[in-house]
Coordinates of C-alpha atoms in Angstrom, one line a residue:
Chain K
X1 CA 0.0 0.0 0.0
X2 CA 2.7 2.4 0.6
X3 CA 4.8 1.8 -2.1
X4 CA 2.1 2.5 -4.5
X5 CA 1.7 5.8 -2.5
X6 CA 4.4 6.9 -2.6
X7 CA 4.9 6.1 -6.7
X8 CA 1.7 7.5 -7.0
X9 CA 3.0 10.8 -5.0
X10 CA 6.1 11.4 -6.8
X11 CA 4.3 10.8 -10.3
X12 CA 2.8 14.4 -9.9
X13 CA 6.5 15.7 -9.9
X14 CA 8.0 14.3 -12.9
X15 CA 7.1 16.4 -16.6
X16 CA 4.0 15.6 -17.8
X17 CA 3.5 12.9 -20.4
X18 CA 4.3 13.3 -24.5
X19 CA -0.1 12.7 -24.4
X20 CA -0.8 15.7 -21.7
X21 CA 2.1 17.9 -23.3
X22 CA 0.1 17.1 -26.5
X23 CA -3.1 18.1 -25.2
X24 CA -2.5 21.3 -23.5
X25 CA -0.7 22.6 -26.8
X26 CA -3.7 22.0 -28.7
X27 CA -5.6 23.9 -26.4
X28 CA -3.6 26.8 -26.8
X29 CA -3.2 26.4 -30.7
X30 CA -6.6 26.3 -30.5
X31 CA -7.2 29.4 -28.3
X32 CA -4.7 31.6 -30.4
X33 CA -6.7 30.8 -33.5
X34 CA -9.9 31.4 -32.5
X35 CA -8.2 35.1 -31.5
X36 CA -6.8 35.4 -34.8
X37 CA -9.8 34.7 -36.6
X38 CA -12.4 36.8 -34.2
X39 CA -9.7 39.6 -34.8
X40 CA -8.9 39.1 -38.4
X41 CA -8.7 42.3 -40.1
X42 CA -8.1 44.4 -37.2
X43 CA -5.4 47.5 -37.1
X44 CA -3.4 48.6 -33.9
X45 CA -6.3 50.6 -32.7
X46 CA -8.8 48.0 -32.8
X47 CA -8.5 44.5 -30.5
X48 CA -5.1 43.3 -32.1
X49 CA -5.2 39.8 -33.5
X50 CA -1.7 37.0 -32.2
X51 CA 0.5 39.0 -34.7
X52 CA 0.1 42.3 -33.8
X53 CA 0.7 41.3 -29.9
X54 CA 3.7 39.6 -30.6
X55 CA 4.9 42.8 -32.8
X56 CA 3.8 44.8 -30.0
X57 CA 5.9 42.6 -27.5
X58 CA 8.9 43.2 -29.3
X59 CA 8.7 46.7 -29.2
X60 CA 8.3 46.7 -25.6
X61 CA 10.9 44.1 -24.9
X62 CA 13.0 46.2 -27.5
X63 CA 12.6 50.0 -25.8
X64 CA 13.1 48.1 -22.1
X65 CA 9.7 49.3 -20.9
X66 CA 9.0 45.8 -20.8
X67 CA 11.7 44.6 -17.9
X68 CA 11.2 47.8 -15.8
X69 CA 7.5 47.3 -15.5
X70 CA 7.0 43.6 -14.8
X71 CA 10.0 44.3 -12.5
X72 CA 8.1 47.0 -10.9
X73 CA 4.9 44.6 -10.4
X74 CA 7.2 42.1 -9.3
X75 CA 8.8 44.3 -6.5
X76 CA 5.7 45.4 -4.8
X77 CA 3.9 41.8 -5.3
X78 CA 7.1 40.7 -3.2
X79 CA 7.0 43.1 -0.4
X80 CA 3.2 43.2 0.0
X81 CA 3.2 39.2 -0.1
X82 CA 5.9 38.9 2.3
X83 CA 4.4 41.6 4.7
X84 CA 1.0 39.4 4.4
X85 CA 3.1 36.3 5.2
X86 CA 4.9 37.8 8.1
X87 CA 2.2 39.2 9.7
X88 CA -0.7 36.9 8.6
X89 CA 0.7 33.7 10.0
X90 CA 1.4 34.7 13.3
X91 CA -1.7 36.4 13.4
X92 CA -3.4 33.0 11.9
X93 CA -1.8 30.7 14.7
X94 CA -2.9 33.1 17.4
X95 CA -6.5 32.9 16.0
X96 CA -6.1 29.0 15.3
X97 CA -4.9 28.1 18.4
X98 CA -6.0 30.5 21.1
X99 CA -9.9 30.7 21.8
X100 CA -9.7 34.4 23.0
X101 CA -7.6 35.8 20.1
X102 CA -10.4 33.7 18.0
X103 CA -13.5 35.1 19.1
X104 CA -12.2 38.9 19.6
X105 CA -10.5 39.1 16.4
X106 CA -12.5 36.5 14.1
X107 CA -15.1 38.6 13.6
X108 CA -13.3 41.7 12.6
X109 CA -11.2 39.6 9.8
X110 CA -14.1 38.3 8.4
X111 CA -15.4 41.5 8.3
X112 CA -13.2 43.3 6.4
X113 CA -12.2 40.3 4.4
X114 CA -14.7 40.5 1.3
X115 CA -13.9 43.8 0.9
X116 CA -12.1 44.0 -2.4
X117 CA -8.7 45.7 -1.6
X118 CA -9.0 48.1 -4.8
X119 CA -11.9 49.9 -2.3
X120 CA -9.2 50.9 0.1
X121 CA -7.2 52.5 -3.0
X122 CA -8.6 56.3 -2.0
X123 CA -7.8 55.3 1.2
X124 CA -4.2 53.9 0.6
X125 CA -3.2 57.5 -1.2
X126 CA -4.7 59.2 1.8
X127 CA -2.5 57.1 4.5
X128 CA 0.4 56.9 2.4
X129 CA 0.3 60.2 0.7
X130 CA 2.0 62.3 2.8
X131 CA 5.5 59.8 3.2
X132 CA 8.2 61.3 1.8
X133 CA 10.9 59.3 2.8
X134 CA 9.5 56.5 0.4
X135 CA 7.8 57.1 -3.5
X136 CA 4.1 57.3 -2.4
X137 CA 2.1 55.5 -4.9
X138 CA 4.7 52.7 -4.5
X139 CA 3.5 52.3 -0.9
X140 CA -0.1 52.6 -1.5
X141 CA -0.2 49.7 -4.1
X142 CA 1.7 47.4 -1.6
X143 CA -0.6 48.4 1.2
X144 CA -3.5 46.8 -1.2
X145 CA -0.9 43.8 -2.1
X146 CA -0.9 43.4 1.4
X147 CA -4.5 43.2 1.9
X148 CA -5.1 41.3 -0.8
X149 CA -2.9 38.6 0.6
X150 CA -3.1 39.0 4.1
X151 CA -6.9 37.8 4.5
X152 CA -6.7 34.9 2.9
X153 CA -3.6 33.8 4.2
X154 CA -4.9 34.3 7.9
X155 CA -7.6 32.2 7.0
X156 CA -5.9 29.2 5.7
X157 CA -3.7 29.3 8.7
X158 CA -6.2 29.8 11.2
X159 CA -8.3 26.9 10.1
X160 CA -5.0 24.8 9.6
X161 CA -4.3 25.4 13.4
X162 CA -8.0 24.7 14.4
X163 CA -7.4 21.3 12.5
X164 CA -4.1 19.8 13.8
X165 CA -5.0 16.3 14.9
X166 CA -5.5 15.9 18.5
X167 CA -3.5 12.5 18.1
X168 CA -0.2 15.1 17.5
X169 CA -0.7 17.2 20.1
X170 CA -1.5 14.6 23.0
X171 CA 1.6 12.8 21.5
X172 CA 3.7 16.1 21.4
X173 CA 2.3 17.0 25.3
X174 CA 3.3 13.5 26.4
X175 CA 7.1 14.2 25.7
X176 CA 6.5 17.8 27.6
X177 CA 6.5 19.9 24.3
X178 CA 4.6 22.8 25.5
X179 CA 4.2 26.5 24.4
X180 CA 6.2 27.9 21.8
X181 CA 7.8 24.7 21.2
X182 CA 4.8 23.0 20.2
X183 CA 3.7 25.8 18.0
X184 CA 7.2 25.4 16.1
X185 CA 7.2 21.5 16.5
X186 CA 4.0 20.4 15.8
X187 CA 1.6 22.9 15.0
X188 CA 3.2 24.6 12.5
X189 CA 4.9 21.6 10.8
X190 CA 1.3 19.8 10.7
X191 CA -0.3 22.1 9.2
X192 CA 2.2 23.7 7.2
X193 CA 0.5 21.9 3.8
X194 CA -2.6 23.8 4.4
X195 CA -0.4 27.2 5.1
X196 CA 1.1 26.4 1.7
X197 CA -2.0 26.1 -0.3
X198 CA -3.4 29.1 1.2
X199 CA 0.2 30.9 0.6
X200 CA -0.5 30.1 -2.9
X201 CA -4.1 31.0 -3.2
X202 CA -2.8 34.4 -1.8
X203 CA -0.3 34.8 -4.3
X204 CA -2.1 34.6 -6.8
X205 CA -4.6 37.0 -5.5
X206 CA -2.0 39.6 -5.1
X207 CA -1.0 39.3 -8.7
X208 CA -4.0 40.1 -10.1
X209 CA -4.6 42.6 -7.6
X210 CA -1.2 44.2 -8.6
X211 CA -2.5 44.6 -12.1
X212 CA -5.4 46.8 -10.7
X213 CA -3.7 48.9 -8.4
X214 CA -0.8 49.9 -10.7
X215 CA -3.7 51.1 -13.1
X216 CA -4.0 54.5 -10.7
X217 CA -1.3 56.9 -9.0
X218 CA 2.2 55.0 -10.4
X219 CA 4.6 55.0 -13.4
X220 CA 5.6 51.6 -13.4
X221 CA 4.3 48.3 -13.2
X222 CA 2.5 46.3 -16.0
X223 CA -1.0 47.7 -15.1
X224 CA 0.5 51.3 -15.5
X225 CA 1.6 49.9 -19.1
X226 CA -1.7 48.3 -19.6
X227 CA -3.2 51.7 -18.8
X228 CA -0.8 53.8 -20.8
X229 CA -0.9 51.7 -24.1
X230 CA -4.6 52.6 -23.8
X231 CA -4.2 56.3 -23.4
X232 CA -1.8 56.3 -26.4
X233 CA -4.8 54.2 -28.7
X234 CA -1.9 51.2 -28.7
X235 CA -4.4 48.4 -28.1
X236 CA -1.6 46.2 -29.3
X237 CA 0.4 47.3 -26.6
X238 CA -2.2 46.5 -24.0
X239 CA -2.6 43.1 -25.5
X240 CA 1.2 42.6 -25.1
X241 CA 1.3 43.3 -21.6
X242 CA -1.8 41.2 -20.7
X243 CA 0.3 38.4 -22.3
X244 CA 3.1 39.2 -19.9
X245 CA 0.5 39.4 -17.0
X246 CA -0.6 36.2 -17.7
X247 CA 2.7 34.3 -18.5
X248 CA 4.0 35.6 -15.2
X249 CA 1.3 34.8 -13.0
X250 CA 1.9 31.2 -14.6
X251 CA 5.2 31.3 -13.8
X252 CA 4.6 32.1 -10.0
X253 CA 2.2 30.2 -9.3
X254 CA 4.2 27.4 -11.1
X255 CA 7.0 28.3 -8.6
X256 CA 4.3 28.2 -5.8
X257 CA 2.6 24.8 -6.7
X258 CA 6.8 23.0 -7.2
X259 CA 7.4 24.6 -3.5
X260 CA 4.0 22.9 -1.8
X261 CA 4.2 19.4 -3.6
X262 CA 8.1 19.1 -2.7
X263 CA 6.9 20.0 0.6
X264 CA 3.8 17.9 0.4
X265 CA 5.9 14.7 -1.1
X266 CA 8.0 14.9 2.2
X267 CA 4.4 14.3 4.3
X268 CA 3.3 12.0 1.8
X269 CA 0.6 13.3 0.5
X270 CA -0.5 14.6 -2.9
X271 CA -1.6 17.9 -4.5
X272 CA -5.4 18.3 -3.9
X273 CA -5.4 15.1 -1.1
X274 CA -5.1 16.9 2.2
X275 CA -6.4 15.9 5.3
Chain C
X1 CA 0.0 -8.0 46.5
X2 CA 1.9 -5.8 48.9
X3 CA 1.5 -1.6 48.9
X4 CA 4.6 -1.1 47.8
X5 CA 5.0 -3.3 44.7
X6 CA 1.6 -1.8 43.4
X7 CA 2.6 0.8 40.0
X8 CA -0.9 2.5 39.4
X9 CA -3.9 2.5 41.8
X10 CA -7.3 3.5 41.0
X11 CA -10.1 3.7 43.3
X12 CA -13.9 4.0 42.9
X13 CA -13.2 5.4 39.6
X14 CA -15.7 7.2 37.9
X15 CA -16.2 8.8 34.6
X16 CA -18.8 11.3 33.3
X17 CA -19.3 13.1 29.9
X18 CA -21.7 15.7 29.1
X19 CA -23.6 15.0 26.3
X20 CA -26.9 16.4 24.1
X21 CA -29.3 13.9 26.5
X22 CA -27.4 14.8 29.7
X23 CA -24.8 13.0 31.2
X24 CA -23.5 10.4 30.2
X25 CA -21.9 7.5 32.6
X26 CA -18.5 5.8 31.1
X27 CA -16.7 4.8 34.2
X28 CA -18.7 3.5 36.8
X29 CA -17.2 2.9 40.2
X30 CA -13.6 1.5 38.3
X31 CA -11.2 -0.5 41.0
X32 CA -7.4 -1.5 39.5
X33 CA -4.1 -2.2 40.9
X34 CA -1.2 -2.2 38.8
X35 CA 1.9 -4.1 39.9
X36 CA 5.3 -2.4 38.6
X37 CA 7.0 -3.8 35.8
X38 CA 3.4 -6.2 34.3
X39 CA 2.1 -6.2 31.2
X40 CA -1.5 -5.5 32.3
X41 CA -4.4 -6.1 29.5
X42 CA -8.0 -4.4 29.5
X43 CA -10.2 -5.8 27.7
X44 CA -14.2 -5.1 27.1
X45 CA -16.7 -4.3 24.5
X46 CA -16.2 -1.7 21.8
X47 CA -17.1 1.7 23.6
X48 CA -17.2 0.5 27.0
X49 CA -14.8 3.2 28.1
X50 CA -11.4 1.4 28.0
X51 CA -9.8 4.2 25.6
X52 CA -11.5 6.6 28.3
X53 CA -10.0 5.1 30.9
X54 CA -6.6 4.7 29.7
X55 CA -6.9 8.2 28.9
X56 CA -7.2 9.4 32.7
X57 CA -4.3 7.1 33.8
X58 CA -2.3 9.3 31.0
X59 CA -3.5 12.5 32.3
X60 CA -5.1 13.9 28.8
X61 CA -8.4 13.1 30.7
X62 CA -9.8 13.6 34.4
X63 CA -11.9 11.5 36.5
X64 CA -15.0 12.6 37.4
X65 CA -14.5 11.3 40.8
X66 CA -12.3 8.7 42.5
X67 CA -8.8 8.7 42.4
X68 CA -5.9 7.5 40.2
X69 CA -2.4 7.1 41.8
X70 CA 1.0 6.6 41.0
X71 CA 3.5 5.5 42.6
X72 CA 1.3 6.7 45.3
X73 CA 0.9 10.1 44.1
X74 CA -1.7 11.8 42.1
X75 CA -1.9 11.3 38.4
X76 CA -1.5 15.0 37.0
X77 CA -0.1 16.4 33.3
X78 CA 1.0 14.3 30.8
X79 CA 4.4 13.1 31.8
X80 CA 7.7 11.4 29.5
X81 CA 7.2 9.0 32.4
X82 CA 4.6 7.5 31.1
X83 CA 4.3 7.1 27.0
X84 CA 0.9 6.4 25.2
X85 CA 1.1 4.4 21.9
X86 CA -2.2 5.4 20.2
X87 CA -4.0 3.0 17.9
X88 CA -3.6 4.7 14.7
X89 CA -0.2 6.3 13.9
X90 CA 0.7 9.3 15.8
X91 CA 4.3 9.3 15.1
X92 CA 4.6 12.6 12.8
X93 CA 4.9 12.2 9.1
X94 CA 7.1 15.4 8.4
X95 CA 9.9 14.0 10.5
X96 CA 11.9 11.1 9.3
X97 CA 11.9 7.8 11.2
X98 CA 15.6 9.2 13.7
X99 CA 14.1 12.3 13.7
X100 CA 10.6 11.2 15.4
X101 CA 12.7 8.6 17.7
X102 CA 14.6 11.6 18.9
X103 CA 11.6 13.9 19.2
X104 CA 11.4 13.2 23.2
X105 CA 15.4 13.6 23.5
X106 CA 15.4 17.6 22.6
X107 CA 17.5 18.2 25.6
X108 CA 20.2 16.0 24.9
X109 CA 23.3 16.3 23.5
X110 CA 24.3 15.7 20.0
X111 CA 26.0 12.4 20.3
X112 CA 23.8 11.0 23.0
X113 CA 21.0 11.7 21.3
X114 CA 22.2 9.9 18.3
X115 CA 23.4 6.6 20.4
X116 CA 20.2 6.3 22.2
X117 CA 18.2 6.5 18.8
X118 CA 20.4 4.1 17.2
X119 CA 19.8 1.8 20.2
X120 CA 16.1 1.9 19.9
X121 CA 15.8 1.8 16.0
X122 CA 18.2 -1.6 16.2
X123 CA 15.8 -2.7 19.3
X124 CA 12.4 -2.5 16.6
X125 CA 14.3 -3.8 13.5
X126 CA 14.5 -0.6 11.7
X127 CA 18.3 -0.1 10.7
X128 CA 18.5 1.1 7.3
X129 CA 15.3 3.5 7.5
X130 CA 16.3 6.1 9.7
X131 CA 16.3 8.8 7.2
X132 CA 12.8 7.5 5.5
X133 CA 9.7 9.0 6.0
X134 CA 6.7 7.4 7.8
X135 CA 4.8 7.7 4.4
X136 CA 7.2 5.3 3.1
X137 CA 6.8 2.7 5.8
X138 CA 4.3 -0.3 6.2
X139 CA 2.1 0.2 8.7
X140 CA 3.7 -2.0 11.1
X141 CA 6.8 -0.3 10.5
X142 CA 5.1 3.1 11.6
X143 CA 4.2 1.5 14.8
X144 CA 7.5 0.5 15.1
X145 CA 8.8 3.9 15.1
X146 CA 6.1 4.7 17.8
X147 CA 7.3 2.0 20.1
X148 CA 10.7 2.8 19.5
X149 CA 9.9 7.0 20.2
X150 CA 8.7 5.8 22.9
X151 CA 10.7 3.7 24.4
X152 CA 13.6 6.0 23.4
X153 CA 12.4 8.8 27.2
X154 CA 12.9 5.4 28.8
X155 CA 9.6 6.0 30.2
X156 CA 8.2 3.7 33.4
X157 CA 5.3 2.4 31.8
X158 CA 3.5 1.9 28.3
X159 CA 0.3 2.9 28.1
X160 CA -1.1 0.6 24.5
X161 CA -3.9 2.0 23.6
X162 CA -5.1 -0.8 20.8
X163 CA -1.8 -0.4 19.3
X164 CA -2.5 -2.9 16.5
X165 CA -5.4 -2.1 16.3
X166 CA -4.5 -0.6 12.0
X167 CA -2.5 -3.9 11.6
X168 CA -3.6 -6.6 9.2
X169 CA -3.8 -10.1 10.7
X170 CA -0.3 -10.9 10.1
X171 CA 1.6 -8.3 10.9
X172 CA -0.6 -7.9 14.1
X173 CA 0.5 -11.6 15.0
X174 CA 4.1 -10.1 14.8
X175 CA 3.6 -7.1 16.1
X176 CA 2.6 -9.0 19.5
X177 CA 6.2 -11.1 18.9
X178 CA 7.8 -8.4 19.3
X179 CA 6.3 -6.4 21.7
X180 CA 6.7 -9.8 24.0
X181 CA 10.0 -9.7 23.1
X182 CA 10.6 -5.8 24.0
X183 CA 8.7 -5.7 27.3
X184 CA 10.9 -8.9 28.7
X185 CA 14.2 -7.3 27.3
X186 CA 13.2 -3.6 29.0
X187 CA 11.1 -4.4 32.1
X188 CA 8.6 -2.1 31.3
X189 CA 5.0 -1.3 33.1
X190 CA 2.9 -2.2 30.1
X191 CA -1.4 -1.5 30.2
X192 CA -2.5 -2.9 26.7
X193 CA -6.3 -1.5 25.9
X194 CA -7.9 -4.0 23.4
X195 CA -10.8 -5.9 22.2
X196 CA -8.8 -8.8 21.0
X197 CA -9.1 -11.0 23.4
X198 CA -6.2 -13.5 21.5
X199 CA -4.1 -10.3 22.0
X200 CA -4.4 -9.9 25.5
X201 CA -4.3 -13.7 25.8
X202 CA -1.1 -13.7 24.6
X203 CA 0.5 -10.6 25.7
X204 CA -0.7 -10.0 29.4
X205 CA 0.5 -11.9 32.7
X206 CA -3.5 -10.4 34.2
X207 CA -6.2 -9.4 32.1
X208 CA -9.7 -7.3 33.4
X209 CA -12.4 -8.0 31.9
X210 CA -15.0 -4.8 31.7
X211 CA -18.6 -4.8 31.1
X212 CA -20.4 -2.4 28.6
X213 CA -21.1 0.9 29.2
X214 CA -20.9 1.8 32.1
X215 CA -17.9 0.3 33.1
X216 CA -16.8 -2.1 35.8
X217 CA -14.4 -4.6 36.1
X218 CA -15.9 -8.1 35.8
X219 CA -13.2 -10.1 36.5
X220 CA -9.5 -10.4 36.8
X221 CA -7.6 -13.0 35.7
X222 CA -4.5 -14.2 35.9
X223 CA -2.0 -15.9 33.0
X224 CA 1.1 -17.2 34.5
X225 CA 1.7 -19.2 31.0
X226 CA 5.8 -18.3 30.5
X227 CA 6.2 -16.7 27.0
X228 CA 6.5 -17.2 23.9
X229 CA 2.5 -18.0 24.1
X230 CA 1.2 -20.0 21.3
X231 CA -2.3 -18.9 22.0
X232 CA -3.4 -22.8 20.4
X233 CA -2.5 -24.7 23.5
X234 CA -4.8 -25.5 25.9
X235 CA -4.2 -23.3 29.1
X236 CA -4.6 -20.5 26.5
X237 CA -7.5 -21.4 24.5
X238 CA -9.5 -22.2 28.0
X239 CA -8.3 -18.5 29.7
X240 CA -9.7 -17.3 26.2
X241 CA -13.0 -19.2 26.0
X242 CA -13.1 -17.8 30.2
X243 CA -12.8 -14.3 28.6
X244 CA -15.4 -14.6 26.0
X245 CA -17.9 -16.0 29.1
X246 CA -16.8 -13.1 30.9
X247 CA -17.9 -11.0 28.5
X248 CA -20.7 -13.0 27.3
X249 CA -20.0 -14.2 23.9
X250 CA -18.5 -17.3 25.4
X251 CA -20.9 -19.7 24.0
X252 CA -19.6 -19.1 20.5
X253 CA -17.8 -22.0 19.2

C-alpha cells in the first residue's frame, strides 16, 4: 500500500507525459486561432489579433519598458506578499490556536475580508500620501498587495491550526512539548500543507490585484503599461502586456505549486489530497 | 499484593461526559491495581470506556470522581514518564523515522542523542530506515517507530492503547512477537487496551475484563503461562474461551 503511495506521489512531480504535453498545446493552438480569426482584419487601434501582440511585444521588450515594468509589479507583489506572510501567519496561529484571540479578532477579519482591496485605494493614497521618505504611490499599491494577501492567508492558517489532529498534540504534550515549542514543532509543521496552499491562493490574488492597483497613481508596473498603451490608442500594446501578465502569473504560481508538492511529497501526501 | 510493589492504583473510579441527552456514565465505580513492571491487558466491548479510561491514567483526561495514583501520588499532566502508543499512527509524518525517535530527546546532546536512537531503532528492527519518512513505511513499520519514540524517554510504563489495532492479521500476530520480546528485554509497566481478546491472551500476565457501558471490572484473571505464548495450546484457548464468558460471547464455538 505504501509503495504505491508513494509512486503515486512522486508521479505528480515528474514532466508531464508526450499525451498531456500534446493536449495542452492544442488547447492553446486552439485558443490563439480562435483570436486570430475573431480579430482578423483588425489594425493597432482596434483588439489586435496573435500577430500584432507579438509585434507589440517586441517593441516593448526592444525599448526596455517591458523589464522595468514587470520588474516593478514584481517588487511590490514581493514586499506586500511577504508583509502578508509575516504578519498573517502569526496572526493566523494566534487565531487558530488560542480561543480568546479567535472570538475577539475573528469577527473583525471576516469583516473586512470581502472587501475588495481596490476599495481601500482612495484610502491607501490618503494614508500613504504624505510619506516622503519612500515614493508614495509605491506604498499605496503594496498596502493593497498586502491586503489582498493577508486575509486569505490568515484564513488558511487559522483553520490549519484549528485542524491539527489531537492525536499530535497529545503525543507532542506527552514528551513535555509545550508553548512555543509546540507551535514550532508540531503545530506549525502539521499544518504547514494547508499554510502552503493558502500561501498560494494568496499569491495569486496579489497578482491580479497588482495589475489593478498599478492602473491609478504609479509609473511603473505592467498595469500602468496596460493603462498607458490605452491612453496612447496602442491596443496592441495593451494586448502585449496582458500576455506578460498572464505568462508571469503562470510562472509564479508554477513556482508556488513546485514549492507545496516538494513539501507535500516529504508528508506523503498529494496535490489536492489533504487531510 | 503488597502496597509497595503496586505501580498505578485506581479507586472508585468514575467517569462522566456531558452529552446532548445529559450525562453520560462511562466509568462506573472502576477498581485497579497495577503491579510495577506487568504487562496488564484491558479488555471489554467496543465503547465500554477502555480508551476513556486509559486516557485518565495518562492525564489527557480527568476523572470525574475517584482517584488515580501513581506511585502513590496523584496522576497530573502528561508526563515522559509514562508514554501512550495510540491506535492509529501518531508518530509525525514530516519528520523522518531518527528524527521522530529523537523527538522526546530535545534536551540531549548531540552524540547521546544519536546513540540512544540508534539503540532503539536496532531494538524494533529498523536499521537502514532512519532517514525514510513514515509515508514510506508499512504500517507495522510506523508502529514500530512509535514504540521505539517511545521507548527512546525510557519512560516507566507503556500505556497501549489498541496499538495494533491498524494492523492486518499478520503483521498484528508479529507485532505482538515483538512487543513480547521488547517488554521482557526492557522491564517495562505495560497497560495494553484491546478488544482482541487473542491479544491480551497472549500478551498479558492479568487481564480485566470490563462490562459495557458503564464500566466495571468483571473479572480479573491471571496468566502465568511463560512466553513465547502459542495462543493454540490449551491453558490459552481455556483462559480465552473464560474471557469470552466473561464477556458474554463465550458460548460461541
Amino acid at each position: 500500500m505504501s509503495e504505491s503511495r508513494a509512486s503515486r506521489a512522486s508521479r505528480g512531480s515528474r514532466w508531464p507525459s508526450p499525451g498531456r504535453l500534446l493536449l495542452s498545446l492544442t488547447g492553446v493552438l486552439a485558443f490563439v486561432l480562435l483570436w486570430h480569426l475573431a480579430t482578423l482584419g483588425n489594425s493597432r487601434t482596434d483588439i489586435p489579433g496573435p500577430y500584432l501582440t507579438v509585434q507589440g511585444l517586441v517593441e516593448l521588450i526592444d525599448s526596455g519598458q517591458l523589464l522595468r515594468n514587470v520588474v516593478a509589479s514584481l517588487f511590490r507583489v514581493a514586499w506586500g506578499f511577504v508583509l502578508a506572510v509575516a504578519l498573517g501567519i502569526p496572526l493566523g496561529l494566534s487565531i487558530g490556536w488560542y480561543r480568546t484571540a479567535r472570538l475577539t479578532l475573528n469577527p473583525v477579519i471576516q469583516m473586512l475580508r470581502p472587501i475588495s482591496p481596490i476599495a481601500w485605494l482612495p484610502m491607501a493614497t490618503l494614508i500613504f500620501g504624505a510619506s516622503t521618505w519612500f515614493d508614495a504611490s509605491d506604498l499605496a499599491a503594496i498596502f493593497l498587495i498586502f491586503l489582498s494577501s493577508f486575509f486569505p492567508i490568515v484564513t488558511a492558517t487559522a483553520s490549519a491550526v484549528a485542524s491539527v489532529e489531537l492525536k499530535y498534540l497529545r503525543s507532542a504534550i506527552n514528551f513535555g512539548v509545550r508553548g512555543h515549542r509546540l507551535v514550532t514543532r508540531v503545530i506549525l509543521p502539521s499544518s504547514l500543507p494547508q499554510i502552503l496552499t493558502g500561501l498560494r491562493l494568496a499569491l495569486g490574488i496579489a497578482w491580479v490585484v497588482v495589475v489593478a492597483a498599478e492602473m491609478l497613481g504609479v509609473q511603473s508596473g505592467l498595469g500602468f503599461q496596460v493603462n498607458d498603451a490605452r491612453n496612447n490608442l496602442r491596443y496592441d500594446l495593451v494586448s502585449a502586456a496582458m500576455v506578460v501578465i498572464g505568462v508571469t502569473g503562470l510562472a509564479i504560481d508554477g513556482a508556488m505549486a513546485s514549492l507545496q508538492s516538494h513539501t507535500l511529497r516529504r508528508m506523503g501526501q498529494r496535490m489536492g489530497q489533504q487531510r | 499484593m503488597t502496597a509497595d510493589d503496586v505501580k498505578i492504583r485506581l479507586r472508585n473510579a468514575h467517569k462522566r461526559f456531558r452529552g446532548d441527552q445529559g450525562d453520560v456514565a462511562v466509568l462506573d465505580g472502576v477498581d485497579l491495581e497495577i503491579r510495577e513492571g506487568e504487562f496488564f491487558a484491558i479488555v471489554g466491548p467496543s465503547g465500554c470506556g477502555k480508551s476513556t479510561l486509559l486516557n485518565c491514567l495518562a492525564g489527557f483526561e480527568h476523572l470525574t470522581s475517584g482517584e488515580v495514583t501513581i506511585d502513590g501520588a496523584p496522576v497530573g499532566d502528561p508526563s515522559p514518564r509514562r508514554v501512550f502508543v495510540f491506535q492509529e499512527y501518531a508518530i509525525f509524518p514530516w519528520l523522518s523515522v531518527a528524527d521522530n525517535v529523537a523527538f522526546g530527546l530535545a534536551g540531549l546532546r548531540r552524540p547521546e542523542r544519536d546513540r540512544i536512537v540508534a539503540r532503539y531503532v536496532e531494538m524494533v528492527g529498523l536499521q537502514g530506515f532512519e532517514s525514510a519518512f513514515p509515508h514510506e513505511l508499512s504500517g507495522g513499520m510506523r508502529q514500530r517507530v512509535e514504540f521505539a519514540r517511545a521507548l527512546a524517554v525510557d519512560p516507566d510504563m507503556l500505556f497501549l492503547d489498541e496499538p495494533f489495532g491498524a494492523l492486518d492479521a499478520l503483521t498484528r500476530m508479529e507485532m505482538r512477537r515483538e512487543i513480547t520480546r521488547i517488554w521482557q528485554e526492557t522491564g517495562k509497566t505495560c497497560i495494553l487496551v484491546t478488544h482482541d481478546v487473542d491479544e491480551a491472551v497472549e500478551l498479558a500476565d492479568r487481564v480485566a475484563v470490563l462490562s459495557t457501558r458503564p464500566a466495571i471490572v468483571q473479572r480479573i484473571l491471571d496468566n502465568p503461562r511463560p512466553r513465547p505464548r502459542d495462543i493454540a495450546d490449551p491453558e490459552c484457548r481455556a483462559l480465552r474461551t473464560t474471557i469470552l464468558e466473561v464477556l458474554g460471547v463465550g458460548s460461541s464455538r
